[in-house]
Amino acid sequence: MNLMHAMNRQFMVPTLLIITLSIVSCDLLNSSKSDVTDHKMYVFSNTAQKFYLIDYRNFEIVKEIPLQMPYEVSEEISRLAFMTLSTGGDHLFFEVTGTWPEPSLGFARYDIGKEEFTGLFYTEFIRSGPTRFIAAQDGSAPGLIFAHLRDYGTYAIDLFEEQVKETISEEHHFRLQKWISHSPDDRWTVVHNIWSGTGGYDEIQFYRKDSGFRDLIFTLSEGGSDSIAIYDFEFSKDGERLFLTYQLSDGRSRNIESYFGSYDLETGKLAESDLRFPWSLNPYYTAYSPKRNEVYTIGAYQEFHILNVETHEREKVIVLSGKTQGSSRIQLTPDENIAFISCALDNSIFVIDLNMREVVHTIDVLERPYIMIIP
């Protein structure tokens, strides 16, 4: 097909100074061990000063874990930002910002089994802009992450070995974000390029997963050819389609409406739908249930949408009464029967039973919950 093409990228190994700080005690963690639960869900607070362990079966807060840095600084100039799961599902990785006036970029790791932080190290990079990272999903290197640093480029960094392993790409720009993810069938490492500002556009690059970013196979909306600005996307259970929420990149939909559609990954064609959502500056984040073959999405508002991906129709709207306008995330349980919706501005998480199609509980007394991970 005309979208398919190969592209080899040579890796440059940087000679970067890594300042390592080994943590052999619980200096980062000032809390007791949790009661044992087999239903762990970790929730990261947007204050970037704590996270929570929640029992996703009983909807109970098991433990609050403060993020305490091993030096005396104010939270405004040293904090943890973002949380992701390691390849083996046994660690949580966090981005760390060092002290001013030149805050170093670092990473911390939390051992889920030991329930404690076990490592923190800093690179020679200055944390001067957003960092997007994800586990590399490489079984031979369980601590490896892929990280895009806005002012430097994209790197492979091993958080267990505590070193930058490779320079993947030196492409960077103040207007460019790169969100990296993997397809559920392990075929692709996917890079969502977001160019903001005047003339901005989105495109999605597909690299063969075992190529380590060396083999770019095809690009959806290459150079912004489909004129869409993508909020979020999900792969179909057969891996042949990509479901997405979006607005128009030329600004025509701004303050009017947002959209749902799907890409055919064989042809690269975008199938639009008649579905419309109220326009939202905050993303319409998504989740997908292969068992139900449904996509779930929520924007800044109170409406949680259940979408039929075969008919591209809205099956139901569940109203989250009392939700304050603002960004929310969705996390499904492993059995795909429960959806959690984080509402940072309300200090709560709504719990939706997807069989009953209704809100069944609200987890309160959380401080600005946002990112949720079930190992």
CSV table of C-alpha atoms in Angstrom, one decimal:
chain,number,residue,atom,x,y,z
A,1,MET,CA,0.0,0.0,0.0
A,2,ASN,CA,1.1,3.5,-0.6
A,3,LEU,CA,1.5,4.3,3.1
A,4,MET,CA,4.0,1.5,3.7
A,5,HIS,CA,7.6,2.5,3.7
A,6,ALA,CA,10.8,1.6,5.6
A,7,MET,CA,13.1,3.9,7.3
A,8,ASN,CA,16.3,3.0,9.1
A,9,ARG,CA,17.5,5.2,11.9
A,10,GLN,CA,21.0,4.9,13.3
A,11,PHE,CA,21.4,5.2,17.0
A,12,MET,CA,24.0,7.5,18.6
A,13,VAL,CA,25.2,6.6,22.0
A,14,PRO,CA,25.6,9.7,24.1
A,15,THR,CA,28.3,10.2,26.5
A,16,LEU,CA,26.2,11.6,29.3
A,17,LEU,CA,27.1,12.0,32.9
A,18,ILE,CA,24.7,10.2,35.2
A,19,ILE,CA,24.6,11.4,38.8
A,20,THR,CA,23.4,8.4,40.8
A,21,LEU,CA,21.8,8.3,44.2
A,22,SER,CA,21.0,4.9,45.5
A,23,ILE,CA,18.3,4.6,48.0
A,24,VAL,CA,18.6,1.6,50.3
A,25,SER,CA,16.2,2.7,52.9
A,26,CYS,CA,12.7,4.2,52.9
A,27,ASP,CA,13.9,7.8,52.9
A,28,LEU,CA,11.5,8.6,50.0
A,29,LEU,CA,8.6,6.8,51.7
A,30,ASN,CA,7.2,7.8,55.1
A,31,SER,CA,4.3,5.3,55.5
A,32,SER,CA,3.7,1.9,56.9
A,33,LYS,CA,3.3,-1.3,54.8
A,34,SER,CA,-0.1,-1.7,53.4
A,35,ASP,CA,-2.5,-4.5,54.2
A,36,VAL,CA,-2.2,-7.2,51.5
A,37,THR,CA,-4.6,-6.7,48.6
A,38,ASP,CA,-4.6,-8.7,45.3
A,39,HIS,CA,-6.5,-5.9,43.6
A,40,LYS,CA,-4.0,-3.0,43.5
A,41,MET,CA,-4.7,0.2,41.6
A,42,TYR,CA,-2.2,3.1,42.0
A,43,VAL,CA,-3.5,6.6,41.6
A,44,PHE,CA,-1.1,9.5,41.0
A,45,SER,CA,-2.0,12.9,42.5
A,46,ASN,CA,-1.8,16.0,40.3
A,47,THR,CA,-0.1,17.7,43.3
A,48,ALA,CA,2.9,15.5,42.4
A,49,GLN,CA,3.5,15.0,46.1
A,50,LYS,CA,1.8,11.8,46.8
A,51,PHE,CA,0.0,8.8,45.3
A,52,TYR,CA,-2.5,6.2,46.5
A,53,LEU,CA,-3.0,2.5,46.7
A,54,ILE,CA,-6.6,1.6,46.1
A,55,ASP,CA,-8.3,-1.8,46.3
A,56,TYR,CA,-10.2,-1.8,42.9
A,57,ARG,CA,-12.5,-4.6,44.0
A,58,ASN,CA,-13.7,-3.0,47.2
A,59,PHE,CA,-13.3,0.6,46.1
A,60,GLU,CA,-11.3,1.4,49.3
A,61,ILE,CA,-8.2,3.5,49.9
A,62,VAL,CA,-5.6,1.1,51.3
A,63,LYS,CA,-2.7,3.5,51.6
A,64,GLU,CA,-1.6,7.1,51.0
A,65,ILE,CA,2.1,7.3,50.0
A,66,PRO,CA,3.8,10.7,50.3
A,67,LEU,CA,6.5,11.4,47.8
A,68,GLN,CA,9.2,12.9,50.0
A,69,MET,CA,12.5,13.9,48.4
A,70,PRO,CA,15.7,13.3,50.3
A,71,TYR,CA,16.6,17.0,50.5
A,72,GLU,CA,15.1,20.1,51.9
A,73,VAL,CA,13.3,22.0,49.1
A,74,SER,CA,9.9,23.4,48.6
A,75,GLU,CA,7.4,21.5,46.5
A,76,GLU,CA,7.4,24.3,43.9
A,77,ILE,CA,11.0,23.6,42.9
A,78,SER,CA,11.3,19.8,43.3
A,79,ARG,CA,8.5,17.4,42.6
A,80,LEU,CA,7.6,14.1,40.9
A,81,ALA,CA,5.7,14.4,37.7
A,82,PHE,CA,4.0,11.6,35.8
A,83,MET,CA,3.8,7.9,36.6
A,84,THR,CA,4.1,4.8,34.4
A,85,LEU,CA,4.4,1.0,34.9
A,86,SER,CA,7.6,-0.9,34.2
A,87,THR,CA,7.8,-3.7,31.6
A,88,GLY,CA,7.5,-6.4,34.2
A,89,GLY,CA,4.6,-4.7,36.0
A,90,ASP,CA,6.6,-4.8,39.3
A,91,HIS,CA,7.8,-1.2,39.5
A,92,LEU,CA,6.3,2.3,39.1
A,93,PHE,CA,8.5,4.9,37.4
A,94,PHE,CA,8.3,8.6,38.1
A,95,GLU,CA,9.9,11.7,36.6
A,96,VAL,CA,11.8,13.8,39.1
A,97,THR,CA,12.7,17.5,38.9
A,98,GLY,CA,15.7,18.6,40.8
A,99,THR,CA,16.5,21.9,42.5
A,100,TRP,CA,16.7,25.4,41.0
A,101,PRO,CA,18.2,27.4,39.5
A,102,GLU,CA,19.1,24.6,37.0
A,103,PRO,CA,16.8,21.7,37.9
A,104,SER,CA,18.2,18.3,36.7
A,105,LEU,CA,15.9,15.7,35.1
A,106,GLY,CA,15.8,12.5,37.0
A,107,PHE,CA,13.8,9.4,37.6
A,108,ALA,CA,12.6,7.5,40.6
A,109,ARG,CA,11.5,3.9,40.8
A,110,TYR,CA,9.0,2.3,43.3
A,111,ASP,CA,9.1,-1.4,44.0
A,112,ILE,CA,5.5,-2.6,44.2
A,113,GLY,CA,6.4,-5.9,46.0
A,114,LYS,CA,8.6,-4.2,48.6
A,115,GLU,CA,6.3,-1.2,48.8
A,116,GLU,CA,9.1,1.3,48.9
A,117,PHE,CA,11.3,3.5,46.6
A,118,THR,CA,14.4,1.7,45.7
A,119,GLY,CA,16.2,4.1,43.4
A,120,LEU,CA,16.6,7.7,42.3
A,121,PHE,CA,19.1,9.1,39.8
A,122,TYR,CA,19.6,12.3,37.8
A,123,THR,CA,20.8,12.8,34.2
A,124,GLU,CA,22.8,15.7,33.0
A,125,PHE,CA,19.7,17.1,31.2
A,126,ILE,CA,18.1,20.2,32.6
A,127,ARG,CA,14.4,19.7,33.2
A,128,SER,CA,13.3,22.6,31.0
A,129,GLY,CA,10.1,21.3,29.4
A,130,PRO,CA,7.6,18.3,29.3
A,131,THR,CA,9.0,14.8,29.4
A,132,ARG,CA,6.9,12.0,28.0
A,133,PHE,CA,8.0,8.4,28.7
A,134,ILE,CA,6.8,4.8,28.7
A,135,ALA,CA,8.3,1.4,29.4
A,136,ALA,CA,10.0,0.0,26.4
A,137,GLN,CA,8.3,-3.4,26.8
A,138,ASP,CA,11.6,-5.2,26.2
A,139,GLY,CA,11.9,-8.3,28.3
A,140,SER,CA,15.7,-8.4,28.0
A,141,ALA,CA,15.9,-4.9,29.5
A,142,PRO,CA,13.0,-4.7,32.1
A,143,GLY,CA,14.1,-1.2,33.3
A,144,LEU,CA,14.3,0.4,29.9
A,145,ILE,CA,12.1,3.3,29.0
A,146,PHE,CA,11.6,5.4,25.9
A,147,ALA,CA,11.6,9.1,26.8
A,148,HIS,CA,11.0,12.2,24.7
A,149,LEU,CA,12.5,15.4,26.2
A,150,ARG,CA,11.1,18.5,24.6
A,151,ASP,CA,14.4,20.4,24.5
A,152,TYR,CA,16.7,17.5,23.7
A,153,GLY,CA,15.2,14.6,21.7
A,154,THR,CA,14.1,11.0,22.3
A,155,TYR,CA,16.2,8.6,24.4
A,156,ALA,CA,16.4,5.0,25.6
A,157,ILE,CA,17.1,5.1,29.4
A,158,ASP,CA,17.6,2.1,31.6
A,159,LEU,CA,16.2,3.0,35.1
A,160,PHE,CA,17.6,-0.2,36.7
A,161,GLU,CA,21.1,0.3,35.3
A,162,GLU,CA,20.6,4.0,35.9
A,163,GLN,CA,22.1,5.2,32.6
A,164,VAL,CA,21.1,6.7,29.2
A,165,LYS,CA,21.6,3.8,26.8
A,166,GLU,CA,21.0,5.4,23.4
A,167,THR,CA,20.0,8.5,21.5
A,168,ILE,CA,17.0,7.5,19.4
A,169,SER,CA,16.4,10.8,17.8
A,170,GLU,CA,17.7,14.4,18.2
A,171,GLU,CA,14.5,15.8,16.7
A,172,HIS,CA,13.0,18.3,19.2
A,173,HIS,CA,11.2,21.6,19.1
A,174,PHE,CA,9.5,23.8,21.6
A,175,ARG,CA,6.2,23.2,19.8
A,176,LEU,CA,6.6,19.4,19.5
A,177,GLN,CA,5.3,16.7,21.8
A,178,LYS,CA,5.9,13.0,21.3
A,179,TRP,CA,3.6,10.6,23.1
A,180,ILE,CA,4.9,7.0,22.8
A,181,SER,CA,2.8,3.9,23.3
A,182,HIS,CA,2.6,0.2,22.3
A,183,SER,CA,-0.1,-1.8,20.5
A,184,PRO,CA,-1.7,-4.5,22.6
A,185,ASP,CA,-0.8,-7.2,20.1
A,186,ASP,CA,3.0,-6.2,20.4
A,187,ARG,CA,3.3,-5.4,16.7
A,188,TRP,CA,3.9,-1.7,17.0
A,189,THR,CA,5.6,1.0,18.9
A,190,VAL,CA,3.5,4.1,18.2
A,191,VAL,CA,4.6,7.7,18.3
A,192,HIS,CA,1.9,10.4,18.3
A,193,ASN,CA,3.6,13.6,17.1
A,194,ILE,CA,1.8,16.7,18.2
A,195,TRP,CA,2.9,20.0,16.6
A,196,SER,CA,1.1,22.9,18.4
A,197,GLY,CA,0.6,26.5,17.5
A,198,THR,CA,-0.1,28.1,14.1
A,199,GLY,CA,0.2,25.5,11.3
A,200,GLY,CA,0.3,22.7,13.9
A,201,TYR,CA,-0.8,19.2,13.1
A,202,ASP,CA,-0.9,15.6,14.5
A,203,GLU,CA,0.4,12.4,12.9
A,204,ILE,CA,0.9,8.9,14.2
A,205,GLN,CA,4.0,6.9,13.3
A,206,PHE,CA,4.1,3.1,13.5
A,207,TYR,CA,7.4,1.4,14.1
A,208,ARG,CA,7.9,-2.4,14.2
A,209,LYS,CA,8.0,-3.0,17.9
A,210,ASP,CA,11.1,-5.2,18.0
A,211,SER,CA,13.1,-2.7,15.9
A,212,GLY,CA,13.9,-0.3,18.7
A,213,PHE,CA,12.6,2.7,16.6
A,214,ARG,CA,14.8,1.6,13.6
A,215,ASP,CA,12.0,0.5,11.3
A,216,LEU,CA,9.3,3.1,10.6
A,217,ILE,CA,6.6,1.2,8.6
A,218,PHE,CA,3.8,3.8,8.0
A,219,THR,CA,2.4,7.0,9.3
A,220,LEU,CA,-1.3,8.0,9.7
A,221,SER,CA,-2.2,11.6,8.8
A,222,GLU,CA,1.4,12.1,7.7
A,223,GLY,CA,2.3,15.8,7.9
A,224,GLY,CA,-1.2,16.5,9.1
A,225,SER,CA,-2.8,15.3,5.8
A,226,ASP,CA,-6.1,14.5,7.5
A,227,SER,CA,-6.3,17.9,9.3
A,228,ILE,CA,-7.2,16.4,12.7
A,229,ALA,CA,-5.9,17.1,16.2
A,230,ILE,CA,-6.1,13.8,18.1
A,231,TYR,CA,-7.2,13.7,21.7
A,232,ASP,CA,-6.6,10.0,22.3
A,233,PHE,CA,-6.9,6.6,20.6
A,234,GLU,CA,-7.4,2.9,21.2
A,235,PHE,CA,-6.6,-0.2,19.1
A,236,SER,CA,-9.3,-2.7,18.1
A,237,LYS,CA,-9.2,-6.2,19.5
A,238,ASP,CA,-8.1,-7.6,16.1
A,239,GLY,CA,-5.4,-4.9,15.8
A,240,GLU,CA,-6.7,-3.8,12.4
A,241,ARG,CA,-8.3,-0.5,13.4
A,242,LEU,CA,-7.6,2.5,15.6
A,243,PHE,CA,-10.5,4.3,17.3
A,244,LEU,CA,-9.9,7.9,18.1
A,245,THR,CA,-11.4,11.1,19.5
A,246,TYR,CA,-10.3,14.4,17.9
A,247,GLN,CA,-11.0,18.0,16.8
A,248,LEU,CA,-10.0,19.7,13.6
A,249,SER,CA,-6.4,20.9,13.5
A,250,ASP,CA,-7.3,24.1,11.4
A,251,GLY,CA,-9.4,25.4,14.3
A,252,ARG,CA,-12.8,25.2,12.5
A,253,SER,CA,-14.2,23.0,15.3
A,254,ARG,CA,-12.9,25.1,18.1
A,255,ASN,CA,-15.6,26.1,20.6
A,256,ILE,CA,-18.1,24.1,18.5
A,257,GLU,CA,-17.7,20.3,18.6
A,258,SER,CA,-15.4,17.3,18.8
A,259,TYR,CA,-15.5,14.0,17.0
A,260,PHE,CA,-15.1,10.2,17.0
A,261,GLY,CA,-13.8,8.1,14.1
A,262,SER,CA,-11.5,5.2,13.2
A,263,TYR,CA,-8.5,4.4,11.0
A,264,ASP,CA,-8.2,1.3,8.9
A,265,LEU,CA,-4.6,0.3,9.6
A,266,GLU,CA,-4.3,-1.5,6.3
A,267,THR,CA,-5.4,1.3,4.1
A,268,GLY,CA,-4.6,4.3,6.3
A,269,LYS,CA,-8.0,5.8,5.6
A,270,LEU,CA,-9.9,7.7,8.3
A,271,ALA,CA,-13.6,6.7,8.7
A,272,GLU,CA,-15.5,9.7,10.1
A,273,SER,CA,-18.7,9.3,12.0
A,274,ASP,CA,-21.8,11.4,12.8
A,275,LEU,CA,-21.0,11.4,16.5
A,276,ARG,CA,-20.5,14.8,18.0
A,277,PHE,CA,-19.3,15.9,21.5
A,278,PRO,CA,-19.2,19.4,23.0
A,279,TRP,CA,-15.9,20.9,22.1
A,280,SER,CA,-13.4,20.5,24.9
A,281,LEU,CA,-9.9,22.0,25.3
A,282,ASN,CA,-9.2,19.2,27.7
A,283,PRO,CA,-8.8,15.9,25.8
A,284,TYR,CA,-11.5,13.4,25.4
A,285,TYR,CA,-9.5,10.6,26.9
A,286,THR,CA,-10.6,7.0,26.0
A,287,ALA,CA,-10.6,3.4,27.1
A,288,TYR,CA,-11.5,0.3,25.1
A,289,SER,CA,-13.1,-3.0,26.2
A,290,PRO,CA,-12.3,-5.8,23.8
A,291,LYS,CA,-14.8,-8.0,25.7
A,292,ARG,CA,-17.6,-5.6,25.0
A,293,ASN,CA,-16.1,-4.1,21.9
A,294,GLU,CA,-16.9,-0.6,23.2
A,295,VAL,CA,-15.0,2.6,23.5
A,296,TYR,CA,-15.5,4.9,26.5
A,297,THR,CA,-14.7,8.5,26.5
A,298,ILE,CA,-15.0,11.6,28.7
A,299,GLY,CA,-14.0,15.2,28.2
A,300,ALA,CA,-14.1,18.1,30.5
A,301,TYR,CA,-17.8,17.8,31.3
A,302,GLN,CA,-20.0,15.4,33.3
A,303,GLU,CA,-20.9,13.1,30.4
A,304,PHE,CA,-19.3,9.6,30.2
A,305,HIS,CA,-20.0,8.3,26.7
A,306,ILE,CA,-20.3,4.6,25.7
A,307,LEU,CA,-19.7,4.1,22.0
A,308,ASN,CA,-20.5,1.2,19.7
A,309,VAL,CA,-17.4,0.8,17.5
A,310,GLU,CA,-19.1,-1.2,14.8
A,311,THR,CA,-21.9,1.2,14.2
A,312,HIS,CA,-20.1,4.4,15.4
A,313,GLU,CA,-23.1,5.2,17.4
A,314,ARG,CA,-23.5,6.3,21.0
A,315,GLU,CA,-25.1,3.6,23.1
A,316,LYS,CA,-25.5,5.5,26.4
A,317,VAL,CA,-24.4,8.6,28.2
A,318,ILE,CA,-23.9,8.3,32.0
A,319,VAL,CA,-23.9,11.7,33.8
A,320,LEU,CA,-21.4,12.1,36.6
A,321,SER,CA,-23.5,14.4,38.8
A,322,GLY,CA,-21.4,17.0,40.6
A,323,LYS,CA,-18.3,16.6,38.5
A,324,THR,CA,-16.5,19.9,38.1
A,325,GLN,CA,-15.5,20.9,34.6
A,326,GLY,CA,-11.9,19.7,34.0
A,327,SER,CA,-9.8,16.9,32.6
A,328,SER,CA,-10.5,13.2,33.6
A,329,ARG,CA,-8.9,9.9,32.9
A,330,ILE,CA,-10.4,6.4,32.6
A,331,GLN,CA,-9.1,3.1,33.9
A,332,LEU,CA,-10.9,-0.3,33.4
A,333,THR,CA,-10.5,-3.3,35.7
A,334,PRO,CA,-8.9,-6.4,34.3
A,335,ASP,CA,-12.4,-8.1,33.9
A,336,GLU,CA,-13.6,-4.9,32.1
A,337,ASN,CA,-16.7,-4.7,34.3
A,338,ILE,CA,-15.8,-1.5,36.1
A,339,ALA,CA,-14.6,1.9,34.9
A,340,PHE,CA,-12.9,4.4,37.2
A,341,ILE,CA,-13.0,8.1,36.2
A,342,SER,CA,-10.6,10.4,38.0
A,343,CYS,CA,-11.7,13.9,38.7
A,344,ALA,CA,-8.8,15.9,40.0
A,345,LEU,CA,-10.8,19.1,40.7
A,346,ASP,CA,-13.3,17.2,42.8
A,347,ASN,CA,-10.7,15.1,44.8
A,348,SER,CA,-12.6,12.0,43.8
A,349,ILE,CA,-12.9,9.0,41.5
A,350,PHE,CA,-16.3,8.0,40.1
A,351,VAL,CA,-16.9,4.2,39.8
A,352,ILE,CA,-19.1,3.0,37.0
A,353,ASP,CA,-20.5,-0.6,36.7
A,354,LEU,CA,-20.4,-1.3,33.0
A,355,ASN,CA,-23.0,-4.1,33.4
A,356,MET,CA,-25.5,-1.9,35.2
A,357,ARG,CA,-24.5,1.1,33.1
A,358,GLU,CA,-24.5,3.5,36.1
A,359,VAL,CA,-22.4,5.1,38.8
A,360,VAL,CA,-22.3,2.8,41.8
A,361,HIS,CA,-19.7,4.5,44.0
A,362,THR,CA,-17.5,7.5,44.5
A,363,ILE,CA,-14.1,7.3,46.1
A,364,ASP,CA,-13.5,10.5,48.0
A,365,VAL,CA,-10.9,12.0,50.3
A,366,LEU,CA,-8.3,11.9,47.5
A,367,GLU,CA,-6.1,14.9,46.7
A,368,ARG,CA,-6.4,15.7,43.0
A,369,PRO,CA,-6.3,12.1,41.6
A,370,TYR,CA,-5.4,11.8,38.0
A,371,ILE,CA,-3.4,9.0,36.4
A,372,MET,CA,-4.5,5.5,37.4
A,373,ILE,CA,-2.6,2.2,36.9
A,374,ILE,CA,-3.5,-1.4,37.6
A,375,PRO,CA,-0.3,-3.5,37.5
